[in-house]
CSV table of C-alpha atoms in Angstrom, one decimal:
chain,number,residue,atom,x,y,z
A,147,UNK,CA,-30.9,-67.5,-29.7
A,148,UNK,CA,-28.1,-67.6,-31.7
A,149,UNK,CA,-24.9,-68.7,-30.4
A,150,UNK,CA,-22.9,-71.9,-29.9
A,151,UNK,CA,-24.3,-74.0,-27.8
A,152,UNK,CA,-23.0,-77.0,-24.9
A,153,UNK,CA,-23.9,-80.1,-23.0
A,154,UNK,CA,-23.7,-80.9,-20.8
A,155,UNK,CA,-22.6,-77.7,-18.1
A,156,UNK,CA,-21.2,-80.2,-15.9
A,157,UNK,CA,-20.3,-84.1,-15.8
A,158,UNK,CA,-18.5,-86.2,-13.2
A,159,UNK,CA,-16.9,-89.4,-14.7
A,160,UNK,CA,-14.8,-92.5,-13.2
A,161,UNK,CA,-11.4,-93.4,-14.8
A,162,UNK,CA,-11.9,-95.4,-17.7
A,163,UNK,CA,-15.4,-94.4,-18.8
A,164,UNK,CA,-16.1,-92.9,-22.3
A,165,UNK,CA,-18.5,-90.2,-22.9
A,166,UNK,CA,-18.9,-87.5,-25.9
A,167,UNK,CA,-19.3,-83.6,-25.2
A,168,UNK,CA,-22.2,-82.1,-27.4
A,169,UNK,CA,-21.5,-78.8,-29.0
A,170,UNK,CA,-23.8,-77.5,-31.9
A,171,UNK,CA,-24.0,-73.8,-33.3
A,172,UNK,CA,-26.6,-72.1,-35.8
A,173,UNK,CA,-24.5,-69.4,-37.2
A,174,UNK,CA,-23.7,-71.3,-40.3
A,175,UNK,CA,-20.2,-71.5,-39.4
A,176,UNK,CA,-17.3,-73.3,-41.3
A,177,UNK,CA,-14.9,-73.5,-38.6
A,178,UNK,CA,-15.0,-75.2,-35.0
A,179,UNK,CA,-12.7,-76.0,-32.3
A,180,UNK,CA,-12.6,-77.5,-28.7
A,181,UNK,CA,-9.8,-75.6,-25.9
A,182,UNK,CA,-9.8,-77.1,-22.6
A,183,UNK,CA,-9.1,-74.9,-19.7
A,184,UNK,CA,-7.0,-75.7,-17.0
A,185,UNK,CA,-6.8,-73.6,-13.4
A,186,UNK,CA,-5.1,-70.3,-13.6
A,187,UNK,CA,-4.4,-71.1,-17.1
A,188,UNK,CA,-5.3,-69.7,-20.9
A,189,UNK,CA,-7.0,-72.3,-23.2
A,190,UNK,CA,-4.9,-75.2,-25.3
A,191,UNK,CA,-6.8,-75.9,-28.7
A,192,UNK,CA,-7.2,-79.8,-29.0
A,193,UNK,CA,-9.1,-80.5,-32.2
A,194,UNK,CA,-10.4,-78.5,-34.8
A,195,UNK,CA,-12.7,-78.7,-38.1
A,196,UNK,CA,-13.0,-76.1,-41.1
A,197,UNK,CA,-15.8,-77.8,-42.5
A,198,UNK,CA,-18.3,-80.4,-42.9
A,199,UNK,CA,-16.3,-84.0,-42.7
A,200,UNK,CA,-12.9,-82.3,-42.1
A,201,UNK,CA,-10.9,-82.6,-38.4
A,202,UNK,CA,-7.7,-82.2,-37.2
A,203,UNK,CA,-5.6,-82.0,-34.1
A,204,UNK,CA,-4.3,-78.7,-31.8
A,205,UNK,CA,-1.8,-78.6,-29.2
A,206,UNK,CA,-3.2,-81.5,-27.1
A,207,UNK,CA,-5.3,-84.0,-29.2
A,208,UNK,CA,-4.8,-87.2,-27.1
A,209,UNK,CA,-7.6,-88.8,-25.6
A,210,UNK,CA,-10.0,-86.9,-27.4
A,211,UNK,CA,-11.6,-87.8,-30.9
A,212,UNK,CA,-13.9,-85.8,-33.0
A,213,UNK,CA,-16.0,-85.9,-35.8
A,214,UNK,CA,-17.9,-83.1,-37.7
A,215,UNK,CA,-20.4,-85.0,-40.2
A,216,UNK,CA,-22.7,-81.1,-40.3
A,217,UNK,CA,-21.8,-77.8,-40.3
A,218,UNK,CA,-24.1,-77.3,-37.0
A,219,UNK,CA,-22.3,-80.1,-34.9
A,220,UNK,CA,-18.8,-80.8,-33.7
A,221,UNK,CA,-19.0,-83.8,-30.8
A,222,UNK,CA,-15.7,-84.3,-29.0
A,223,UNK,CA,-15.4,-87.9,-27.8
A,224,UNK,CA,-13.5,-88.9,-24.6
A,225,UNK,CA,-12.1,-92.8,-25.5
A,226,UNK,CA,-10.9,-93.8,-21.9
A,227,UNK,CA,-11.1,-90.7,-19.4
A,228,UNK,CA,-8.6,-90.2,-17.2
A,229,UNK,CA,-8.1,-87.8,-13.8
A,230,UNK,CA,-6.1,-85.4,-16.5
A,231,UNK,CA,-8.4,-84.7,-18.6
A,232,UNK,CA,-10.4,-83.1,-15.8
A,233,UNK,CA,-10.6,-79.7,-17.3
A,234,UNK,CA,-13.3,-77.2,-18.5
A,235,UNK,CA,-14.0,-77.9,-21.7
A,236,UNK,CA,-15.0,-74.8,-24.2
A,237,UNK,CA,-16.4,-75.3,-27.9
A,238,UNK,CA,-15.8,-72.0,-30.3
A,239,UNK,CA,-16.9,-71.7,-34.1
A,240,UNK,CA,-16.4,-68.5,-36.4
A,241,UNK,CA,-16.3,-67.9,-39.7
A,242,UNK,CA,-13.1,-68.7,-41.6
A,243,UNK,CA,-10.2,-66.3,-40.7
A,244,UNK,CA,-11.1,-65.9,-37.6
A,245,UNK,CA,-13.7,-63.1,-37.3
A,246,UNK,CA,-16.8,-63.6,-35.0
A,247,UNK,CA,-15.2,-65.7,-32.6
A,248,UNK,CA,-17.9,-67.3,-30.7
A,249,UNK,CA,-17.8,-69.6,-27.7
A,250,UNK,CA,-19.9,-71.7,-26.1
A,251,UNK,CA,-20.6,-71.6,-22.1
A,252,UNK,CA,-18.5,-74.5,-21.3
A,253,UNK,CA,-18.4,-77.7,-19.7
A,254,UNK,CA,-17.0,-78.8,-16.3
A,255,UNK,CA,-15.7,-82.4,-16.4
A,256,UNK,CA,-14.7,-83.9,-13.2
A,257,UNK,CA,-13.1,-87.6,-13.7
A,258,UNK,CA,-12.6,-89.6,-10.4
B,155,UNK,CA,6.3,-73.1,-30.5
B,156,UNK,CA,5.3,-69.4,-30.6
B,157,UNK,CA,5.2,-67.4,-26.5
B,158,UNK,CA,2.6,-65.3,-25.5
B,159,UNK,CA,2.8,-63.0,-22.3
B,160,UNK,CA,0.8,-61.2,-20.7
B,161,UNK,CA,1.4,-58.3,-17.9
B,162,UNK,CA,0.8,-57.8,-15.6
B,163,UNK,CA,-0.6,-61.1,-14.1
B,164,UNK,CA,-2.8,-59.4,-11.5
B,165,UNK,CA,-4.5,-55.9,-11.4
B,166,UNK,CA,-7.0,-54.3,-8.8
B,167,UNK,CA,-8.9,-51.0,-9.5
B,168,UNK,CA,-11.4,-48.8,-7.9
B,169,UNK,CA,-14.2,-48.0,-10.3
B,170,UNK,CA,-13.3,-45.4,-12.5
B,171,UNK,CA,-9.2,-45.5,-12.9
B,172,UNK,CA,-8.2,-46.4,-16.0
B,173,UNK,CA,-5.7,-49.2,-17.2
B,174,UNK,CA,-3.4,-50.9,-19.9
B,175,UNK,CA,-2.8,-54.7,-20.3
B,176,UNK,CA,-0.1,-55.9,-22.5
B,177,UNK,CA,0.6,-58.7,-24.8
B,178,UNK,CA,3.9,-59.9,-26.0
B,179,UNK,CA,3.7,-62.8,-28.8
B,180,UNK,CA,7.2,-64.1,-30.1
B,181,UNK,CA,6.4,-64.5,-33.9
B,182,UNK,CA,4.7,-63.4,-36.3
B,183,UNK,CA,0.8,-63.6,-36.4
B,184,UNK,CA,-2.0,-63.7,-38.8
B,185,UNK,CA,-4.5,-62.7,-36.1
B,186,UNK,CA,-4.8,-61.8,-32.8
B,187,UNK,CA,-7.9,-61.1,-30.8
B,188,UNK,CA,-8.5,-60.4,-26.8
B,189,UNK,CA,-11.5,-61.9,-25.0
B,190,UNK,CA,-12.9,-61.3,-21.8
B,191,UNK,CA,-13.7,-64.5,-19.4
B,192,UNK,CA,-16.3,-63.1,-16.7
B,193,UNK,CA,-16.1,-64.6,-13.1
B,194,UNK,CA,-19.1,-66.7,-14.4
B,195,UNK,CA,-16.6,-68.6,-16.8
B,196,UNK,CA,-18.2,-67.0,-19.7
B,197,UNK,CA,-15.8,-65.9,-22.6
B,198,UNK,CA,-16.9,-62.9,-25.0
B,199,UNK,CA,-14.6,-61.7,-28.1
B,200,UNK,CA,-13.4,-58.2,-27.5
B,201,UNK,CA,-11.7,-57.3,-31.0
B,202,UNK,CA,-9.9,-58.6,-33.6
B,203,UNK,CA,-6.9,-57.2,-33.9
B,204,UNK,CA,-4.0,-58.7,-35.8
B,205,UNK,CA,-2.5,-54.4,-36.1
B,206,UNK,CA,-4.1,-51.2,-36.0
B,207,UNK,CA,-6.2,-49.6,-33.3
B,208,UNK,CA,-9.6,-50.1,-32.8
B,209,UNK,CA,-12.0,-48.7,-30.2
B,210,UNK,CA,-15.2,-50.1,-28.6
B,211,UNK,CA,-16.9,-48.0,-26.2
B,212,UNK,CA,-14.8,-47.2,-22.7
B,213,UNK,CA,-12.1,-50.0,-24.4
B,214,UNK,CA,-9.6,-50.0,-26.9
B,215,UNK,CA,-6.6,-52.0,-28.4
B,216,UNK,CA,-3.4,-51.4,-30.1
B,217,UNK,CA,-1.2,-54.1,-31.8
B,218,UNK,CA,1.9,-53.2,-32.8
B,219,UNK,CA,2.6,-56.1,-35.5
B,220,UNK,CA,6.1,-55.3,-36.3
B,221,UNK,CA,7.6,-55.1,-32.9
B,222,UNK,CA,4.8,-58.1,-31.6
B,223,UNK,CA,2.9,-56.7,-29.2
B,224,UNK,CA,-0.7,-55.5,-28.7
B,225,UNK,CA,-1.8,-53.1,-25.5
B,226,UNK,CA,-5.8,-53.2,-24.2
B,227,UNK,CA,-6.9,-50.1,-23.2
B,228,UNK,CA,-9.7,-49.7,-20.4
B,229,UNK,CA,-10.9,-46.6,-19.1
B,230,UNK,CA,-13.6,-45.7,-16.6
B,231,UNK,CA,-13.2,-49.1,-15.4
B,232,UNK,CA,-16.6,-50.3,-13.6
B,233,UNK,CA,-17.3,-53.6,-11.9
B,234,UNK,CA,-18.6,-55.6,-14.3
B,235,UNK,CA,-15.1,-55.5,-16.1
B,236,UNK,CA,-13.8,-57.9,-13.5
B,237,UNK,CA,-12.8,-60.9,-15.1
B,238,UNK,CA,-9.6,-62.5,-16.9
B,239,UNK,CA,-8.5,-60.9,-20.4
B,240,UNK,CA,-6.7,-63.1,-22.4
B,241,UNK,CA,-4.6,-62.0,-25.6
B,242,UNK,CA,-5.0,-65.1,-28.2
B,243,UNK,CA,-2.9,-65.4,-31.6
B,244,UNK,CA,-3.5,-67.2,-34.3
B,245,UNK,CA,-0.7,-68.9,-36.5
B,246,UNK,CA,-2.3,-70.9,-39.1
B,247,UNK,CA,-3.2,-70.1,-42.4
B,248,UNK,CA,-6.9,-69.2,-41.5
B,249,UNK,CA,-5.2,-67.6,-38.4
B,250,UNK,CA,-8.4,-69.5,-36.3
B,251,UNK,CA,-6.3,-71.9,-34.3
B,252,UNK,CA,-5.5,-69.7,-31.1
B,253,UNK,CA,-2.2,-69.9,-28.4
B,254,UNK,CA,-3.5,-68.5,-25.7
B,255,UNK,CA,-1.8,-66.0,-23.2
B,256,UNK,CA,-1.8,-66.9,-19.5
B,257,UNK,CA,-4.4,-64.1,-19.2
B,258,UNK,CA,-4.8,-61.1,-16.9
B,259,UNK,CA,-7.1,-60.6,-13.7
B,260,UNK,CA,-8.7,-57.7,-12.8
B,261,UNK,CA,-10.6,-57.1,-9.9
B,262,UNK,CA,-12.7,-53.7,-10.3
B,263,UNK,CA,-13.8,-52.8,-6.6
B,264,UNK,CA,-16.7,-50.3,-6.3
């Protein structure tokens, strides 16, 4: 099915460990993002990617690192997690401008 | 930074009444869009709608570009519109890169 797809749905980390969220869509769309979402709270953009081999940062980059080497896939890369960054993570992609906004199902990430 | 609010924060139906959730942004926009987050987390585009009006079904929405806001109409409501709506802007050039409101919860009750 088409659609944006995530993994893992949930993760529990300890402070300190790294790990990389998977996100990967096959609309051929040129733009990408990662929001986290915090309780009782909208989503904060933290890195995004209008094409192949170009990134950049949102409202609340640190921490986080990404790379986007294919239009299909947009990894976002936790360097040293900490009990802040516990947060559901969402990945979106749409076609430039902004029309057919697409997210993926999310992930829960617990660090302890 | 630009401020988006929503009202109001919390909302309770029965099934059937109709309502109206608004959006306030404080600057200029190239795009705005409302999504629906359903209690299972999920989060589905509603419109696009940086002005105009534009209907889908038992829901519309307004935006009033000028004076910087945008209203979400739902009528009929049944249960399965429970969930958080969230008003999102977009400032860049592409207009892609979304502030978030702090989202409205209904709670349709059969």
């Amino acid at each position: 099915n088409a659609g944006v797809t995530q993994t893992p749905k949930f993760q529990v980390l300890k402070t300190g460990q790294s790990m990389t969220l998977q996100c990967a869509q096959d609309m051929n769309h040129e733009y990408m993002s990662w929001y986290r979402q915090d309780p009782g709270m909208g989503l904060r953009l933290i890195h995004y990617s209008v094409g192949a081999g170009i990134t950049d940062q949102g409202e609340v980059p640190n921490g986080y690192n990404v790379s986007r080497s294919t239009t299909e896939d947009f990894p976002l890369r936790l360097l040293s997690a900490a009990p802040s960054q516990t947060s559901v993570y969402f990945c979106a992609s749409s076609y430039l401008g902004g029309r057919g906004y697409t997210f993926g199902s999310g992930t829960r990430l617990t660090i302890v | 930074g630009i401020q988006v609010e929503q009202s109001p924060p919390d909302l309770i139906l029965q099934e059937g009444a109709n309502s109206t959730l608004r959006c306030n942004f404080s600057d200029s926009v190239n795009n705005l869009q409302w999504f629906h987050q359903n209690p299972w987390g999920q989060l589905i585009n509603l419109f696009y709608i940086p002005s105009g009006t534009k209907q889908n079904g038992r829901l519309s929405a307004t935006t009033v570009a000028t004076e910087r806001y945008s209203l979400l109409y739902i009528s009929s409501s049944q249960t399965t519109d429970s969930g958080v709506y969230f008003c999102a802007v977009g400032l860049d050039n592409y207009g892609q890169n979304f502030v978030f409101g702090p989202g409205t919860r209904l709670s349709v009750l059969p």
